[in-house]
Short mmCIF file of C-alpha atoms in Angstrom, two decimals:
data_model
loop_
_atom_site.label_atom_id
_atom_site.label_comp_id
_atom_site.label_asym_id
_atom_site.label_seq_id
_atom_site.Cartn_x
_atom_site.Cartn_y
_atom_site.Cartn_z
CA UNK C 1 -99.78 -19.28 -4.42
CA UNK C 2 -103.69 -18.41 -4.42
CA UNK C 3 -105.59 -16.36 -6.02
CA UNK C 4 -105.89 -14.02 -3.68
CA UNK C 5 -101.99 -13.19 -3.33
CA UNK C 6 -101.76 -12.80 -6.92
CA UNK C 7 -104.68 -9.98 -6.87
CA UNK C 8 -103.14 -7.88 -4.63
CA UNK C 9 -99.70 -7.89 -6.62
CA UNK C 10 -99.17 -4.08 -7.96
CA UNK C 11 -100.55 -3.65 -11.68
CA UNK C 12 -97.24 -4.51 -13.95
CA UNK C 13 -95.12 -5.56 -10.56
CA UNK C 14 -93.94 -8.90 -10.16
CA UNK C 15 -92.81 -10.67 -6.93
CA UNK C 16 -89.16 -9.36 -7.18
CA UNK C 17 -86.92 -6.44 -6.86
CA UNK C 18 -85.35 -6.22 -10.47
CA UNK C 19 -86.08 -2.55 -12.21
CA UNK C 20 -86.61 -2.04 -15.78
CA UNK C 21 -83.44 -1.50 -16.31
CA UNK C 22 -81.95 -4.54 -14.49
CA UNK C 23 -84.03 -6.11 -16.42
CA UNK C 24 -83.17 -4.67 -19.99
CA UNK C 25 -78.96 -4.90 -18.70
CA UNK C 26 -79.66 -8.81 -18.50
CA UNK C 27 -81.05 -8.98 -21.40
CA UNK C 28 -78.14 -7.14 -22.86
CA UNK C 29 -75.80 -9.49 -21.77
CA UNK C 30 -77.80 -11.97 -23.12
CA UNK C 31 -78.18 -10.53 -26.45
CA UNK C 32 -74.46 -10.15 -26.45
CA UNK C 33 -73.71 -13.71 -25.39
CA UNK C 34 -75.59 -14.80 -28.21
CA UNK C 35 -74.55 -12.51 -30.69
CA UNK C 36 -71.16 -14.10 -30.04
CA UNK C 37 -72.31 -17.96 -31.01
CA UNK C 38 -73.87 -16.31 -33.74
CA UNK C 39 -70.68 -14.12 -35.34
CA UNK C 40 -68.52 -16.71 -34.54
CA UNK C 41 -70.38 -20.50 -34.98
CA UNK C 42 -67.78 -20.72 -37.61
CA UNK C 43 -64.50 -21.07 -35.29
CA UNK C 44 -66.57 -23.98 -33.95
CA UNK C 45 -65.18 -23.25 -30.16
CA UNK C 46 -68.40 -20.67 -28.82
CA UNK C 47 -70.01 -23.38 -26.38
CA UNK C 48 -73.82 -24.14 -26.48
CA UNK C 49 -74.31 -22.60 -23.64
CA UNK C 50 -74.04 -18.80 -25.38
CA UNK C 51 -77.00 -19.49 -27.41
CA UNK C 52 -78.92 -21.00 -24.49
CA UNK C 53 -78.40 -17.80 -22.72
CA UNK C 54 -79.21 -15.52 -25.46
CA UNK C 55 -82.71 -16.99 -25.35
CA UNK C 56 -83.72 -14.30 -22.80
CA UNK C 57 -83.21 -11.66 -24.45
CA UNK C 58 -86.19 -10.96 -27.27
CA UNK C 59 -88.23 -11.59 -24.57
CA UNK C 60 -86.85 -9.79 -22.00
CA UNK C 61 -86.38 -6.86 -24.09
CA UNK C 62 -90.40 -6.97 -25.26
CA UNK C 63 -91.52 -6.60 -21.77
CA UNK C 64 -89.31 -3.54 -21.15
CA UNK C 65 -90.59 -2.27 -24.34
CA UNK C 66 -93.93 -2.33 -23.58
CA UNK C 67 -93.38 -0.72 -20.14
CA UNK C 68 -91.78 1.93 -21.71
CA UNK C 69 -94.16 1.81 -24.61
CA UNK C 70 -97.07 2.81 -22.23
CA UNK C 71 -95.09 4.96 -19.91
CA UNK C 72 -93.20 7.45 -22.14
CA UNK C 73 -94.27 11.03 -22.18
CA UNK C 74 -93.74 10.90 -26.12
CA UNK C 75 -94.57 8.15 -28.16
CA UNK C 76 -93.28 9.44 -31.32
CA UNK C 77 -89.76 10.09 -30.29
CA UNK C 78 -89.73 6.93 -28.38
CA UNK C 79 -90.90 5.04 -31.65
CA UNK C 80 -88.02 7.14 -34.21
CA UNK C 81 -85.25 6.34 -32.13
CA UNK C 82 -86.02 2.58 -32.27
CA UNK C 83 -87.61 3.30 -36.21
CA UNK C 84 -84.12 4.78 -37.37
CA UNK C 85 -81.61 2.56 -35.52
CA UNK C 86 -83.68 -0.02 -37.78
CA UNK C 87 -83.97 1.71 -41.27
CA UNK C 88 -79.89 2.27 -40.81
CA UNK C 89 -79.31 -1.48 -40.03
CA UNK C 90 -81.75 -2.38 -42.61
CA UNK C 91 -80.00 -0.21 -45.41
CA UNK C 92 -76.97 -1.64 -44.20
CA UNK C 93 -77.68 -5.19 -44.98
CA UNK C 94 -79.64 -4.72 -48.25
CA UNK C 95 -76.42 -3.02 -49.59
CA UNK C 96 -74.92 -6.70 -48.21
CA UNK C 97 -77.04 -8.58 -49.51
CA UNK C 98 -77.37 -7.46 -53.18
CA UNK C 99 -74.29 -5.61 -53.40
CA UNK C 100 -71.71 -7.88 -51.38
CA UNK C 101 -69.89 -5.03 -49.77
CA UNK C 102 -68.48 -6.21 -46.38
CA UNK C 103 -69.65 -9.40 -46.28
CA UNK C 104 -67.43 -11.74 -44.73
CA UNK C 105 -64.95 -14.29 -46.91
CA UNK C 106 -67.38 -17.44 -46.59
CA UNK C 107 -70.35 -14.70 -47.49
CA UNK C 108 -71.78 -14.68 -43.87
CA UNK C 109 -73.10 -11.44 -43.39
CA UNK C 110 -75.48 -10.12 -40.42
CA UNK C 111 -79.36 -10.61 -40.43
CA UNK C 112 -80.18 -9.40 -36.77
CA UNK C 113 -83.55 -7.36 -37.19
CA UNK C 114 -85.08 -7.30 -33.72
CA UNK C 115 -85.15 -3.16 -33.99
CA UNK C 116 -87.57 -3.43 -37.14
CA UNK C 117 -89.43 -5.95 -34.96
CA UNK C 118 -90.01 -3.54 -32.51
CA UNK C 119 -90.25 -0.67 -34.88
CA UNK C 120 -93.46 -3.01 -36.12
CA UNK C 121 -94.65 -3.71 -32.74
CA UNK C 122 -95.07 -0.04 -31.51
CA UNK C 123 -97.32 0.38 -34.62
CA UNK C 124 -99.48 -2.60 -33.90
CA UNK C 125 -99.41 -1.59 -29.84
CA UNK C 126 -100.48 2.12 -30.78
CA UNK C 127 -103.18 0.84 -33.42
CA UNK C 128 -104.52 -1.42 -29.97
CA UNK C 129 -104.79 1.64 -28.16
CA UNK C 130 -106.61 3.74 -30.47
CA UNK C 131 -109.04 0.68 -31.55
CA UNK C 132 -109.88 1.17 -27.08
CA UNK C 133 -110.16 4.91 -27.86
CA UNK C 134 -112.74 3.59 -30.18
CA UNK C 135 -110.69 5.25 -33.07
CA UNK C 136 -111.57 2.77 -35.07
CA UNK C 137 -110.27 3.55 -38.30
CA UNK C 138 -106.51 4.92 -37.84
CA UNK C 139 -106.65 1.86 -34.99
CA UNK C 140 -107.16 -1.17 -37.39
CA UNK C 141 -104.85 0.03 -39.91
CA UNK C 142 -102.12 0.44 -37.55
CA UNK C 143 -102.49 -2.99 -36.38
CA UNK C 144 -103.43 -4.48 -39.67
CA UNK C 145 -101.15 -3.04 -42.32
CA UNK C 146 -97.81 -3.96 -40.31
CA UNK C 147 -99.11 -7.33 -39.67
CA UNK C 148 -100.54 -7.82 -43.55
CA UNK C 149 -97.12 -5.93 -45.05
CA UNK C 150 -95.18 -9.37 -45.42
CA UNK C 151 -97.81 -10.94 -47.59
CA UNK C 152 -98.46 -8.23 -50.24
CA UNK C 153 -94.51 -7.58 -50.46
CA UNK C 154 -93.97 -10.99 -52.32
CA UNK C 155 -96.70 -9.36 -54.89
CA UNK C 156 -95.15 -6.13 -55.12
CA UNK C 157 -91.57 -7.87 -55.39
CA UNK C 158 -92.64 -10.11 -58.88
CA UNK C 159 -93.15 -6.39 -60.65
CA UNK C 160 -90.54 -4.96 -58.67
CA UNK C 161 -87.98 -7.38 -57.94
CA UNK C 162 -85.36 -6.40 -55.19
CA UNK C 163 -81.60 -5.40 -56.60
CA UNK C 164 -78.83 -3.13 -56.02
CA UNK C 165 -79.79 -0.21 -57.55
CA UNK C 166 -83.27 -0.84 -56.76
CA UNK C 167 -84.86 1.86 -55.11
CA UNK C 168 -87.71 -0.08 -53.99
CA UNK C 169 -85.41 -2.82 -52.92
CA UNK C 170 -83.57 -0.29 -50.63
CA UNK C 171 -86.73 1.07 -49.73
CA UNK C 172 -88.45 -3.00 -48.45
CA UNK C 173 -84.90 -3.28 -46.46
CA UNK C 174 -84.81 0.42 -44.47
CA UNK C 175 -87.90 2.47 -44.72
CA UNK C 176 -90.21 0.12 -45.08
CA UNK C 177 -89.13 -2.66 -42.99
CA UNK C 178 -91.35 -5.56 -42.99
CA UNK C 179 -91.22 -8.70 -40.47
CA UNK C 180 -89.97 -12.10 -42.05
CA UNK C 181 -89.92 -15.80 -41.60
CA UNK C 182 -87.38 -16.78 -39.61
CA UNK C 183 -84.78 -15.17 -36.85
CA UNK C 184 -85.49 -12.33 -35.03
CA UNK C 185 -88.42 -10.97 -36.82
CA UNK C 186 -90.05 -14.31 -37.47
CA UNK C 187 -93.80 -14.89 -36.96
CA UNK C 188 -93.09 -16.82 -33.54
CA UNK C 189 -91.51 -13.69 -32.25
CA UNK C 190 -93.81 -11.09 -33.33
CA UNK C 191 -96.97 -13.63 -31.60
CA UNK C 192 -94.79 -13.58 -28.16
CA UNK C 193 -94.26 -9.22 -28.73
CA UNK C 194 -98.41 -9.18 -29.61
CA UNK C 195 -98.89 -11.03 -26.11
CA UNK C 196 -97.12 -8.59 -24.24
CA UNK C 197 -98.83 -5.26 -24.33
CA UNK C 198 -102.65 -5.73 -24.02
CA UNK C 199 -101.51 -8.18 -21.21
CA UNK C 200 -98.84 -5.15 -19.63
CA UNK C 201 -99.57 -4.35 -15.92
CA UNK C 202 -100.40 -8.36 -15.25
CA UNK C 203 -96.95 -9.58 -15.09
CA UNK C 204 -97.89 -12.52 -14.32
CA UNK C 205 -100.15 -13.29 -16.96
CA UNK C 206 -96.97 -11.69 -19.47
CA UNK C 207 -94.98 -14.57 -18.08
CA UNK C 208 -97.06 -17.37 -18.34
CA UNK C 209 -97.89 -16.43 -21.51
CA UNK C 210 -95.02 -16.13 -23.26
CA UNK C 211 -93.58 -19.14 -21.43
CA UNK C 212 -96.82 -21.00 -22.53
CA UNK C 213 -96.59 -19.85 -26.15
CA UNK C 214 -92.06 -20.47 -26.32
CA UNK C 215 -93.47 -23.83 -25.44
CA UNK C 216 -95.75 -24.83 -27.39
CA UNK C 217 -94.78 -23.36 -30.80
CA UNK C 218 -91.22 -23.74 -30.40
CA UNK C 219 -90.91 -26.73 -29.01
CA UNK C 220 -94.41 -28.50 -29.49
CA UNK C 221 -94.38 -27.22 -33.34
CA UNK C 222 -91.04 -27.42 -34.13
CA UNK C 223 -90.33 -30.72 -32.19
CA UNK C 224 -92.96 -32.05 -34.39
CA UNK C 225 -91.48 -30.80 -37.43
CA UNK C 226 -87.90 -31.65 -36.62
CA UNK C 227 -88.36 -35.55 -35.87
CA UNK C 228 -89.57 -36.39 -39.13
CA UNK C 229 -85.86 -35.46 -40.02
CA UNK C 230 -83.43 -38.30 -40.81
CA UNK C 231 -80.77 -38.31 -38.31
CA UNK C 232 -83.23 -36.04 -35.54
CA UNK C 233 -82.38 -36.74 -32.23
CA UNK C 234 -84.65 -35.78 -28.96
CA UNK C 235 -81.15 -34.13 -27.23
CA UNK C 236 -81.31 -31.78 -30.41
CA UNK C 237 -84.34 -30.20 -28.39
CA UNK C 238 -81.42 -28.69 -26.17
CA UNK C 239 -78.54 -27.97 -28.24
CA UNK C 240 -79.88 -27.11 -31.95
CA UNK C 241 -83.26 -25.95 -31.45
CA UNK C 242 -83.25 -23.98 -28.48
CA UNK C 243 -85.94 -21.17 -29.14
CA UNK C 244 -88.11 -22.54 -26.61
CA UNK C 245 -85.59 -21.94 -24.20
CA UNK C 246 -87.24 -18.04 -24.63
CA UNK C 247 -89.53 -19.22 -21.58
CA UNK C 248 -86.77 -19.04 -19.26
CA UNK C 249 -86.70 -15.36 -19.14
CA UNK C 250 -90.49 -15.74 -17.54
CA UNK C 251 -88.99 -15.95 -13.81
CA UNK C 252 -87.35 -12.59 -14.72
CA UNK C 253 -90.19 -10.96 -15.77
CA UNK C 254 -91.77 -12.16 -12.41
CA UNK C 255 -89.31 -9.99 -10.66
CA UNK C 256 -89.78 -6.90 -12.28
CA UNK C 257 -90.58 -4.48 -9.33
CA UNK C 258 -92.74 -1.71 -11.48
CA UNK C 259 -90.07 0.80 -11.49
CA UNK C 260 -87.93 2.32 -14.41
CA UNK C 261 -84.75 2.38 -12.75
CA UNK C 262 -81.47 4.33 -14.05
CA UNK C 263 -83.30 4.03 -17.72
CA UNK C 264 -79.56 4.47 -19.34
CA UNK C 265 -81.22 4.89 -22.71
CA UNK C 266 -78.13 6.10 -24.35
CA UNK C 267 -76.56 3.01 -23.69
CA UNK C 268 -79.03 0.98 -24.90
CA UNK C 269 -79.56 2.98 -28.15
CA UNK C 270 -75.91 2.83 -28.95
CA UNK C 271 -75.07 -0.81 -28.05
CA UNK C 272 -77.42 -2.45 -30.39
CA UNK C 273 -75.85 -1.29 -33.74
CA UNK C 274 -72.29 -0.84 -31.99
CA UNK C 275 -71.66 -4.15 -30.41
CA UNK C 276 -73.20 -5.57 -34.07
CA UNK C 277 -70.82 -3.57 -36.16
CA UNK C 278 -67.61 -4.93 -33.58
CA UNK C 279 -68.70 -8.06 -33.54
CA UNK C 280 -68.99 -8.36 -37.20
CA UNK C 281 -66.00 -6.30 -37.86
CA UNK C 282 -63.87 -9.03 -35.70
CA UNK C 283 -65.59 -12.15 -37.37
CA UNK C 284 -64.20 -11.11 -40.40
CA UNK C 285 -61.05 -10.83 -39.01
CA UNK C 286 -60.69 -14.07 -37.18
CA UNK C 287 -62.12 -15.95 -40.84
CA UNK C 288 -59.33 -14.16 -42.67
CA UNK C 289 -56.54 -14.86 -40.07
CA UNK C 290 -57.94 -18.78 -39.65
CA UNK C 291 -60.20 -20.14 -42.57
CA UNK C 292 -59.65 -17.63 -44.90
CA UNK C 293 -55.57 -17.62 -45.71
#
């Protein structure tokens, strides 16, 4: 394709006919698929191929997010939705975590933070727009603060050490979420969410990007890191560490057509934390019926 087909492409419209919500329902059933090898890796029967699929969905869900990011008519509602699905999920697992209540018999209990990813990422993406309003000040701490929080928590944590009863601990796990080091708020992800919105209305520069960056870091970095592993095989690339596999959800993106679609936002709202809590819920069910008599 040459250059001058790819100008003429719609800002933020790809070559396909796939709304935003198409979109955002495929990533759903992603997400789900995956949540599924996740909840249940311990029956040992969920086949590889859940997890594979599952790789669409952080990324798929970013670009949406972004779209709807820059397109809603209010910016603070959109973000408190998304901000209080996460402080209730995060309160949720710090009372896990610390307090053990409802965690599952072999003390598996869920770690699925993606909403206080995005939570994070509308902060940043609002800081980038003021810093182009020339707001300079309100602009760099919105995008430096949330990105800086993770470091100056382990400082904060050695006066103020995290335990149940802890106000401060509840406070690191709800309202003041913070991206970690690995899963779904891991540095890799937040990168491939901070490529997506100064890039939104090029899709196809969102696409190549994130497929270049899945690449590189997840399997250039972590292939390098990996083989120095006794035992590390190269077919491990496709079955164990599969994160790369994120830039297969690029061709998707390429289809996006520009338009919103049905939205559904109810259903999206609700099926994060609901399909988490059933899911969970019927883990702990199958490990007491199986492993745990």
């Amino acid at each position: 394709m040459n250059q001058k087909t790819i100008s003429a492409i719609p800002a933020g419209k790809g070559f396909g006919g796939l709304s935003g919500t198409a979109l955002k329902l495929i990533a759903l059933v992603s997400m789900l698929l995956d949540h599924i090898a996740y909840f249940f890796d311990f029956t040992g029967v969920v086949p590889v191929w859940f997890g594979i699929a599952g790789r669409l969905a952080a990324p798929l869900f970013m670009f949406c997010l972004a779209e709807g990011f820059a397109h809603t008519r209010n910016r603070r509602r959109y973000f408190l939705r998304i901000y209080a699905i996460a402080a209730a999920m995060g309160g949720v697992q710090f009372l896990m975590k610390y307090g053990g209540i409802g965690v599952r018999g072999d003390g598996f209990y869920p770690q699925n933070g993606i909403m206080t990813l995005f939570a994070l990422l509308l902060i940043v993406w609002q800081g980038m727009d003021w810093i182009k309003a020339r707001r300079w000040v309100r602009g760099l701490l919105a995008v430096l603060l949330p990105l800086a929080w993770p470091f100056v928590c382990p400082m904060i944590a050695r006066v103020l050490p995290a335990r149940l009863g802890s106000a401060w601990g509840f406070a690191l796990y709800s309202v003041l979420p913070t991206w970690g080091m690995i899963g779904d708020t891991s540095m890799p992800v937040l990168v491939m969410g901070l490529l997506m919105y100064p890039l939104r209305g090029h899709c196809v520069a969102q696409a190549l990007s994130m497929a270049a960056w899945a690449v590189f870091y997840h399997f250039g970095v972590v292939y390098t890191m990996a083989s120095a592993m006794p035992g590390f095989a190269l077919s491990q690339m496709f079955t164990v560490y599969i994160e790369w596999m994120d830039a297969f959800a690029a061709p998707l993106m390429l289809c996006y057509n520009g338009r919103r679609g049905r939205g559904m936002k109810g259903l999206f709202y609700a099926f994060y934390p609901g399909h988490v809590a059933a899911l969970y819920a019927l883990s702990c069910l199958v490990y007491h019926l199986t492993v745990g008599r």
